[in-house]
Each structure stands twice: as structure tokens, then as C-alpha cells.
Coordinates of C-alpha atoms and ligand atoms in Angstrom, one line a residue:
X25 CA 85.6 93.9 122.9
X26 CA 88.5 93.2 125.2
X27 CA 89.9 96.1 127.3
X28 CA 93.7 96.5 127.3
X29 CA 95.4 96.7 130.6
X30 CA 98.7 98.2 131.5
X31 CA 100.5 97.9 134.9
X32 CA 101.5 101.0 136.8
X33 CA 104.7 101.4 134.8
X34 CA 102.8 101.1 131.5
X35 CA 103.8 97.6 130.6
X36 CA 101.2 95.4 128.9
X37 CA 99.2 92.9 131.0
X38 CA 96.6 90.5 129.8
X39 CA 93.5 92.2 128.3
X40 CA 90.4 91.9 130.5
X41 CA 86.6 92.0 129.9
X42 CA 84.6 95.2 129.8
X43 CA 82.9 94.2 133.1
X44 CA 86.2 93.7 134.9
X45 CA 87.5 97.0 133.6
X46 CA 84.4 98.8 134.9
X47 CA 84.9 97.3 138.3
X48 CA 88.6 98.2 138.4
X49 CA 87.7 101.8 137.4
X50 CA 84.9 102.0 139.9
X51 CA 87.1 100.8 142.8
X52 CA 89.8 103.3 141.9
X53 CA 92.3 100.6 141.1
X54 CA 92.7 101.8 137.5
X55 CA 92.8 104.9 135.4
X56 CA 91.7 105.4 131.8
X57 CA 94.8 105.5 129.7
X58 CA 93.2 105.8 126.3
X59 CA 89.7 105.8 125.0
X60 CA 89.8 104.2 121.6
X61 CA 90.9 101.4 121.6
X62 CA 90.1 101.4 125.3
X63 CA 93.2 101.0 127.5
X64 CA 93.3 101.2 131.3
X65 CA 96.3 101.5 133.6
X66 CA 96.3 99.8 137.0
X67 CA 97.6 102.0 139.7
X68 CA 98.6 99.3 142.2
X69 CA 100.2 96.5 140.1
X70 CA 103.5 95.8 138.6
X71 CA 103.8 93.1 136.0
X72 CA 105.5 89.8 136.9
X73 CA 106.2 87.3 134.1
X74 CA 103.6 84.8 135.3
X75 CA 100.9 87.4 134.7
X76 CA 100.9 87.2 131.0
X77 CA 100.2 84.4 128.5
X78 CA 101.3 84.6 124.9
X79 CA 99.0 86.3 122.4
X80 CA 99.0 86.2 118.6
X81 CA 98.2 89.0 116.3
X82 CA 96.9 87.8 113.0
X83 CA 96.9 89.9 109.8
X84 CA 95.2 89.6 106.5
X85 CA 96.6 92.4 104.4
X86 CA 94.4 93.7 101.6
X87 CA 94.5 96.6 99.2
X88 CA 91.7 98.7 100.9
X89 CA 91.4 96.9 104.2
X90 CA 93.8 95.1 106.4
X91 CA 92.0 92.7 108.9
X92 CA 93.6 92.3 112.3
X93 CA 92.7 89.9 115.0
X94 CA 94.2 89.5 118.5
X95 CA 93.8 85.9 119.6
X96 CA 94.9 83.6 122.4
X97 CA 95.9 80.0 121.7
X98 CA 94.2 77.7 124.2
X99 CA 95.1 74.0 123.6
X100 CA 93.9 73.4 120.0
X101 CA 91.5 76.3 120.0
X102 CA 91.8 80.0 119.2
X103 CA 90.0 82.4 121.5
X104 CA 89.4 85.7 119.8
X105 CA 90.0 88.8 122.0
X106 CA 89.6 91.7 119.6
X107 CA 89.0 92.4 115.9
X108 CA 90.2 95.4 114.0
X109 CA 89.9 96.4 110.4
X110 CA 92.3 99.0 109.1
X111 CA 91.0 101.1 106.3
X112 CA 93.8 102.4 104.1
X113 CA 93.9 105.7 102.2
X114 CA 96.0 104.6 99.3
X115 CA 93.5 105.9 96.7
X116 CA 93.4 109.3 98.4
X117 CA 97.2 109.5 98.4
X118 CA 97.5 108.5 94.8
X119 CA 94.9 111.0 93.8
X120 CA 96.6 113.8 95.7
X121 CA 100.0 113.1 94.2
X122 CA 98.5 112.8 90.7
X123 CA 96.9 116.2 91.2
X124 CA 100.1 117.7 92.5
X125 CA 102.1 116.4 89.5
X126 CA 99.5 117.9 87.2
X127 CA 99.6 121.3 88.7
X128 CA 103.4 121.3 88.7
X129 CA 103.5 120.3 85.1
X130 CA 101.3 123.2 84.2
X131 CA 103.3 125.7 86.2
X132 CA 106.6 124.5 84.8
X133 CA 105.5 124.4 81.2
X134 CA 103.5 127.7 81.3
X135 CA 106.4 130.0 80.5
X136 CA 108.6 127.5 78.7
X137 CA 109.1 127.3 75.0
X138 CA 111.4 124.3 74.9
X139 CA 113.3 122.1 77.2
X140 CA 115.2 119.0 76.0
X141 CA 113.4 115.9 77.3
X142 CA 115.1 114.0 80.1
X143 CA 115.5 110.4 79.6
X144 CA 116.3 107.5 81.9
X145 CA 118.2 109.8 84.4
X146 CA 116.2 108.9 87.5
X147 CA 116.5 105.8 89.6
X148 CA 114.5 104.5 92.5
X149 CA 116.3 103.0 95.5
X150 CA 115.9 99.3 95.8
X151 CA 112.9 98.2 97.8
X152 CA 111.1 101.4 96.8
X153 CA 107.3 101.2 96.9
X154 CA 104.8 103.7 95.5
X155 CA 103.7 106.1 98.3
X156 CA 100.2 104.6 98.3
X157 CA 101.6 101.1 98.9
X158 CA 104.3 102.4 101.3
X159 CA 101.4 103.9 103.3
X160 CA 99.7 100.5 103.5
X161 CA 102.9 99.0 104.9
X162 CA 103.6 101.8 107.3
X163 CA 100.1 102.0 108.8
X164 CA 100.0 98.2 109.2
X165 CA 103.3 98.2 111.0
X166 CA 102.3 101.2 113.0
X167 CA 99.3 99.2 114.4
X168 CA 101.4 96.2 115.1
X169 CA 103.7 98.4 117.2
X170 CA 100.8 100.1 119.0
X171 CA 99.0 96.9 119.8
X172 CA 102.3 95.4 121.2
X173 CA 102.4 98.3 123.6
X174 CA 98.9 97.4 125.0
X175 CA 98.9 93.6 124.9
X176 CA 101.6 91.0 125.4
X177 CA 101.9 89.9 121.8
X178 CA 104.5 87.2 121.2
X179 CA 103.4 85.8 117.8
X180 CA 102.4 87.1 114.5
X181 CA 100.6 85.3 111.7
X182 CA 100.1 86.8 108.3
X183 CA 98.6 85.8 105.0
X184 CA 101.6 85.9 102.6
X185 CA 100.2 84.8 99.2
X186 CA 97.0 83.8 97.6
X187 CA 98.0 80.3 96.8
X188 CA 101.1 78.4 97.8
X189 CA 103.4 77.5 94.9
X190 CA 105.5 75.3 97.2
X191 CA 102.4 73.2 98.1
X192 CA 101.4 73.3 94.4
X193 CA 104.8 71.9 93.5
X194 CA 104.6 73.1 89.9
X195 CA 100.9 72.1 89.6
X196 CA 100.8 72.1 85.8
X197 CA 103.1 69.1 85.4
X198 CA 103.2 67.3 88.7
X199 CA 99.9 65.6 87.9
X200 CA 98.3 66.2 91.3
X201 CA 94.6 66.4 90.7
X202 CA 92.0 68.8 92.0
X203 CA 89.5 67.6 94.5
X204 CA 86.7 69.9 95.6
X205 CA 86.4 70.8 99.3
X206 CA 90.0 69.9 100.3
X207 CA 92.7 72.3 101.3
X208 CA 94.4 71.5 98.0
X209 CA 91.2 72.2 96.2
X210 CA 91.2 75.7 97.7
X211 CA 94.9 76.1 96.7
X212 CA 94.0 75.2 93.1
X213 CA 91.1 77.6 93.1
X214 CA 93.2 80.5 94.3
X215 CA 95.9 79.5 91.8
X216 CA 93.4 79.5 89.0
X217 CA 92.0 82.9 90.1
X218 CA 95.5 84.4 89.8
X219 CA 96.3 82.6 86.6
X220 CA 93.1 83.5 84.8
X221 CA 93.0 87.1 86.1
X222 CA 89.9 86.7 88.3
X223 CA 87.4 86.7 85.5
X224 CA 85.5 84.3 83.3
X225 CA 87.8 82.8 80.7
X226 CA 85.0 82.7 78.0
X227 CA 83.1 86.0 78.4
X228 CA 85.5 88.0 80.7
X229 CA 82.8 88.7 83.3
X230 CA 84.3 90.0 86.6
X231 CA 82.8 90.3 90.1
X232 CA 80.6 87.3 89.6
X233 CA 80.9 83.9 91.2
X234 CA 83.4 81.8 89.1
X235 CA 83.2 78.1 88.8
X236 CA 86.0 75.7 88.1
X237 CA 85.6 74.6 84.5
X238 CA 87.2 71.6 82.7
X239 CA 88.4 72.7 79.3
X240 CA 88.1 69.1 78.1
X241 CA 85.0 67.9 79.9
X242 CA 85.3 65.0 82.4
X243 CA 82.9 62.9 80.3
X244 CA 85.1 63.3 77.2
X245 CA 88.2 62.0 79.0
X246 CA 89.4 65.4 80.4
X247 CA 91.5 65.2 83.6
X248 CA 91.4 67.0 86.9
X249 CA 94.9 68.3 86.2
X250 CA 95.4 72.0 86.6
X251 CA 96.3 72.4 83.0
X252 CA 92.8 71.3 82.1
X253 CA 91.1 73.7 84.4
X254 CA 89.9 77.2 83.9
X255 CA 87.3 79.5 85.5
X256 CA 84.0 80.3 84.0
X257 CA 80.9 82.2 85.1
X258 CA 77.8 80.1 85.8
X259 CA 76.1 80.9 82.5
X260 CA 79.2 80.1 80.3
X261 CA 79.8 77.0 82.3
X262 CA 76.2 75.8 81.7
X263 CA 76.1 76.8 78.1
X264 CA 79.4 75.0 77.4
X265 CA 78.2 71.9 79.2
X266 CA 80.1 68.9 78.0
X267 CA 80.7 70.0 74.4
X268 CA 84.3 70.3 73.2
X269 CA 85.8 73.7 73.7
X270 CA 86.4 73.9 69.9
X271 CA 82.7 73.7 69.2
X272 CA 81.8 76.1 72.0
X273 CA 84.2 78.7 70.7
X274 CA 83.8 78.0 67.0
X275 CA 83.0 81.6 66.3
X276 CA 85.8 83.0 68.5
X277 CA 88.9 81.4 67.2
X278 CA 91.3 84.0 68.6
X279 CA 89.9 83.5 72.1
X280 CA 90.1 79.7 71.7
X281 CA 93.8 80.0 70.8
X282 CA 94.4 82.3 73.7
X283 CA 92.7 80.0 76.2
X284 CA 94.6 77.0 74.9
X285 CA 98.0 78.7 75.2
X286 CA 97.2 80.1 78.6
X287 CA 96.0 76.8 79.9
X288 CA 99.4 75.2 79.2
X289 CA 101.6 78.1 80.5
X290 CA 102.2 77.8 84.3
X291 CA 101.8 80.9 86.4
X292 CA 105.1 82.5 87.3
X293 CA 105.8 82.4 91.0
X294 CA 106.6 86.1 91.1
X295 CA 103.3 87.0 89.6
X296 CA 101.4 85.6 92.6
X297 CA 103.6 87.2 95.3
X298 CA 102.8 90.8 95.4
X299 CA 105.4 93.3 96.3
X300 CA 103.6 95.0 99.2
X301 CA 102.9 91.7 100.9
X302 CA 106.5 90.7 100.6
X303 CA 107.7 94.0 102.0
X304 CA 105.3 93.6 104.9
X305 CA 106.6 90.2 105.6
X306 CA 110.2 91.5 105.6
X307 CA 109.2 94.3 108.0
X308 CA 107.3 91.9 110.3
X309 CA 110.3 89.7 110.5
X310 CA 112.2 92.7 111.9
X311 CA 109.9 93.0 114.8
X312 CA 111.6 90.0 116.4
X313 CA 108.3 88.2 117.1
X314 CA 107.6 84.7 116.0
X315 CA 106.1 84.9 112.5
X316 CA 103.9 82.3 110.9
X317 CA 102.6 82.6 107.3
X318 CA 99.5 81.3 105.6
X319 CA 98.0 81.3 102.1
X320 CA 94.7 82.9 101.0
X321 CA 93.5 79.4 100.0
X322 CA 94.2 78.1 103.5
X323 CA 92.4 81.1 105.0
X324 CA 89.3 80.4 102.9
X325 CA 89.5 76.7 103.6
X326 CA 89.6 77.3 107.4
X327 CA 86.8 79.9 107.1
X328 CA 84.4 77.6 105.2
X329 CA 85.3 74.5 107.3
X330 CA 84.6 76.4 110.6
X331 CA 81.4 78.1 109.2
X332 CA 82.7 81.6 109.7
X333 CA 81.3 84.3 107.5
X334 CA 83.4 86.5 105.2
X335 CA 84.8 89.7 106.8
X336 CA 88.3 91.2 106.7
X337 CA 88.7 90.7 110.4
X338 CA 87.4 87.1 110.4
X339 CA 89.7 86.3 107.4
X340 CA 92.5 87.4 109.7
X341 CA 91.3 85.0 112.4
X342 CA 91.5 82.2 109.9
X343 CA 95.0 82.9 108.6
X344 CA 97.4 80.0 108.9
X345 CA 96.9 76.7 110.7
X346 CA 93.6 76.9 112.6
X347 CA 91.9 73.9 114.3
X348 CA 88.9 75.6 116.1
X349 CA 87.9 79.1 116.9
X350 CA 86.0 80.4 119.9
X351 CA 84.3 83.8 120.3
X352 CA 84.6 85.2 116.8
X353 CA 81.2 86.8 117.2
X354 CA 82.6 90.1 118.2
X355 CA 82.1 93.7 117.2
X356 CA 84.8 95.2 114.9
X357 CA 86.7 98.4 115.5
X358 CA 87.1 100.1 112.1
X359 CA 90.3 102.2 112.1
X360 CA 90.2 104.6 109.2
X361 CA 93.5 106.2 108.1
X362 CA 92.6 109.9 107.7
X363 CA 96.1 111.4 107.5
X364 CA 97.2 114.4 109.7
X365 CA 96.2 117.2 107.4
X366 CA 97.6 118.7 104.3
X367 CA 101.1 120.1 103.6
X368 CA 99.6 122.2 100.8
X369 CA 98.1 125.3 102.3
X370 CA 96.2 126.5 99.2
X371 CA 92.8 125.1 98.3
X372 CA 92.4 124.9 94.6
X373 CA 89.5 124.9 92.1
X374 CA 89.2 122.0 89.7
X375 CA 91.3 124.0 87.2
X376 CA 94.1 124.6 89.6
X377 CA 93.4 128.2 90.5
X378 CA 93.6 129.2 94.2
X379 CA 90.3 129.3 95.9
X380 CA 91.3 129.9 99.5
X381 CA 94.1 129.3 101.9
X382 CA 94.4 127.2 105.0
X383 CA 95.9 128.8 108.1
X384 CA 99.6 128.5 108.8
X385 CA 99.0 126.9 112.2
X386 CA 97.0 123.7 112.7
X387 CA 95.8 124.5 116.3
X388 CA 93.1 126.9 117.2
X389 CA 92.0 127.5 120.8
X390 CA 93.9 124.3 121.7
X391 CA 92.0 122.1 119.2
X392 CA 93.2 120.6 116.0
X393 CA 91.3 119.0 113.2
X394 CA 90.9 115.3 113.9
X395 CA 90.7 115.6 117.7
X396 CA 87.9 113.6 119.3
X397 CA 85.8 116.1 121.3
X398 CA 82.7 116.2 123.5
X399 CA 80.7 119.3 123.1
X400 CA 78.1 120.3 125.6
X401 CA 75.9 123.0 124.0
X402 CA 73.7 124.6 126.7
X403 CA 71.1 126.3 124.6
X404 CA 69.9 127.1 121.1
X405 CA 69.1 124.9 118.1
X406 CA 72.1 122.7 118.6
X407 CA 71.6 122.3 122.4
X408 CA 72.7 118.9 123.8
X409 CA 75.8 116.7 123.9
X410 CA 77.7 116.0 120.7
X411 CA 80.7 113.6 120.5
X412 CA 82.9 113.2 117.5
X413 CA 85.7 114.3 115.3
X414 CA 86.2 118.1 115.2
X415 CA 87.2 120.2 112.2
X416 CA 88.6 123.5 113.5
X417 CA 88.3 127.1 112.2
X418 CA 90.3 130.1 113.1
X419 CA 87.1 131.9 114.2
X420 CA 86.5 129.3 116.9
X421 CA 83.3 128.0 115.3
X422 CA 83.9 124.3 114.8
X423 CA 82.2 121.5 112.9
X424 CA 81.8 118.1 114.7
X425 CA 81.5 114.9 112.7
X426 CA 79.2 112.7 114.8
X427 CA 77.9 109.2 113.8
X428 CA 74.6 110.9 112.9
X429 CA 76.1 113.5 110.6
X430 CA 78.0 116.8 110.8
X431 CA 77.0 119.5 113.3
X432 CA 78.1 122.9 112.2
X433 CA 79.1 126.0 114.0
X434 CA 79.8 124.8 117.5
X435 CA 81.8 127.2 119.6
X436 CA 85.2 126.1 120.9
X437 CA 84.0 127.2 124.4
X438 CA 81.6 124.2 124.6
X439 CA 84.1 121.6 123.5
X440 CA 86.3 119.4 125.6
X441 CA 89.0 117.1 124.2
X442 CA 88.6 113.4 124.8
X443 CA 91.4 112.1 122.5
X444 CA 94.0 113.9 120.5
X445 CA 94.1 113.4 116.7
X446 CA 96.4 110.5 115.8
X447 CA 95.8 110.3 112.1
X448 CA 93.0 107.8 112.4
X449 CA 89.2 107.8 112.8
X450 CA 87.5 105.1 114.8
X451 CA 84.1 103.5 114.4
X452 CA 82.9 100.7 116.5
X453 CA 80.6 98.4 114.5
X454 CA 77.9 96.4 116.2
X455 CA 78.2 92.7 115.5
X456 CA 75.4 91.7 113.1
X457 CA 75.6 88.0 112.2
X458 CA 72.6 88.2 109.8
X459 CA 74.3 90.9 107.8
X460 CA 77.5 88.9 107.7
X461 CA 75.7 85.8 106.5
X462 CA 74.1 87.8 103.7
X463 CA 77.5 89.2 102.8
X464 CA 78.9 85.6 102.8
X465 CA 76.1 84.5 100.4
X466 CA 76.5 87.5 98.2
X467 CA 80.2 87.2 97.7
X468 CA 79.7 83.5 97.3
X469 CA 82.6 81.8 95.6
X470 CA 85.0 84.7 96.1
Ligands
ZN21 ZN1 81.2 83.8 81.3

């Protein structure tokens, strides 16, 4: 993991190795500026422009995870400096809002006999995104801003769509044919995944490796054109073999009609570009950095070609135009969005009745839930050093979430803050190539 370095006025210098950071700290030339991600500040240097080379931050936005990779472009080769995966909490936000709406509805209707229904009297401002998606956008942008403070980032690269309609040039009618293993082949695959809803066209199976299927088999004169292609799971593909689709689906006439109609209808451009990704792109343009975009198909093509296993962070490395990659075998820092606590002060039972109350103030004895602390317990059953995320109580008896589990009832007197809560929890994962290979094999065609 690269260590971020600031000059004595807090401006970003080039990241350095862990070893160099240790030496700088040992010689008193640097101070620790922040623990995770690790940032040091030189006490005796001011930045001059020749000190820094351009760095690129690459992003692969996803619904649960956003992969981020900080890379340096050296000649034709990318050199990976750090890998991050940002774990979003969209599901938690959506659940909390759904619950709030439910409780409100009950409270409002409890003593109400009749109220005329409202209709069509609410509008959303243009560019509005649901809170769970807005959160994805905000946290991603937040991390771009943060990383820019710590490293001299000049370029951004982001995966914009799954498959590129411009490259496809209206694939259904232009007559360009699918070839396996080429970039265009990957574009076609991603296009078909979007078009056929990521499931087997014949049996509807999801989350299984899908194969490209010729509706009219090649042997019977079927073409490689996109309008003759669909996706099928392995067993459907084999059972169908080269028999005509009318025979294969002779007992499922409705399905047959649906498949035939769908095969002819081209996918609308808008359907493939999702709103959050578009909003993210717009916001990234506002950063003023040079912005390159790629497609999901291109990412996958690069990853397969370079023999890089599947991971959110490594997908980010492969975004856009990539020739060669050096040093991708790095541990990942997982950044989990935890939020900064609840606005709601009442804890409720499943039925919505109050069960207990949170305190008005968030801080107790100088600590706040979410702070990273180091507890040195001198004696007793919990004697020893514990490091982790603290959950505070008014009594001063805290819980500490360590990598090995929760340790309950640690007095605030034994705790020392090592990093203030910032709405995220951090886990450094060890790099395990065997596990990644397995993962790559399991997710197979996806
Ligand atoms: Zn199937």
C-alpha cells in the first residue's frame, strides 16, 4: 500500500513506499497526518512543481461497491499505487426511509376518519435521485475529493456504461458480426446482457454463467448478427443444440413469440445508461480534472487479456484504454460507509412502539460512536490491548468492535482516540491471489 505524503504546508506530494515512510518518520523528517488511509506530512519540505508526476484515479461505480484505483501512467504501462473499494449503504438508507414512512403513515392515519386523497401535487426537482442513489454519488465524489488532497491526481477514468452504443453503431441493423475474444465481442456480450435482462432467455435462470446462443443455429444458416443472438444457460444451450427454436420451444409458444419479438427489437440507448452513472459523470466533469470514460465491455476485455482476476478494485484498474498493468497484486482498503449516527432518537420495536431512547448528545467523555480507539486494559478478564471502532454509552462503559469481534464493557478511562469518526469504517484486506482466482472461476462468464 502506498503511503500518501504531504509537504509542510499540506500540499500533496508523490506517494511513497511504506519503507520510505518508516525511515522518514524514524528520522523525524515527517509526522503522521492520518492513520487510515495512512498519510504523513514532511516537516522540512515545500512542494515544487517538478516534485510531482501526474496520477490517475480510476473508478468502477457499482450498486453495492465502487472500486477505486490510484495509478501512475509510465510509458505504455500502468503502475498501481493503491486500491480501494467503497462499500455503499444504499440498502440501509432505503430501509430506514421505508420504515420512517411506515411509522408516519400509521401516526397520521391513527386519528383520522377521512382525508381527500392528494393527487399529482408533488414534483421532484430535475436531476433528483432517490436518497440511496444520491448517497452513492456523494460518497464517491467525497472520496475523489479526499484522495485529491493527499495525492497529485490530474486525471480521472470512469466506467460510464456497460456497453458502448456508439461503438455498436446500431448493432441490430449495421450487420457487424460477433467474434469471440475481441473487444467487439465483449461489447456484444454486455449489450446482450442488458438486452436480455441478465438471465437465460429459455428458462429464465439468473446468476449462472450465460453463453451466447444463436437463435437460428450456425449450421442451419443462422448469422452472427446481434439480432440472431441471445443468452442461454449451459443446459438450455446444450439441450437446444442445433435444432430450430420452433422445435425446441414447441410446448412454449408464448415464450417463443416473446423471444422472436425481443430479438428483433434493438435495445434503447437510454435503458443501458443508468441515471446514477450519468449523474456521477456530470459531477466528475465539474472537478476540472481530465476525464476519460470506458465501457464495462472494455473493462472485462482488458481484465481477461491481462490475466487479472475479478475484483471491484481490479475492474477499476482495467477501466478505459489499458495496454499493460504493473503491480496490481496489492492489498485492498475496504471503506465501508457507516453513516454518522441517527437523527431519530427513539429506538423502536418491530411494531413501531418506543423501546428506548438515544441520548441527546453524541459525545460522552470525549468519545463518539465510530471513533477509532486503542484501549489498554490493565487487568481483569479483558486485559490487553484492543484496537477498533468504539460504540459509546452514557455510563462510560464502551463496546469496541475489533477485527476479532466485539469486546463489551471497556471503561472510557482505558481508551485513547487514534482517529475521529468520519462516517466510514476501514478494513485492510490481505492480498490473496488464490482466493481471487477462485472468485474469478466462480463468477466465470459474468
Ligand atoms: Zn436456461
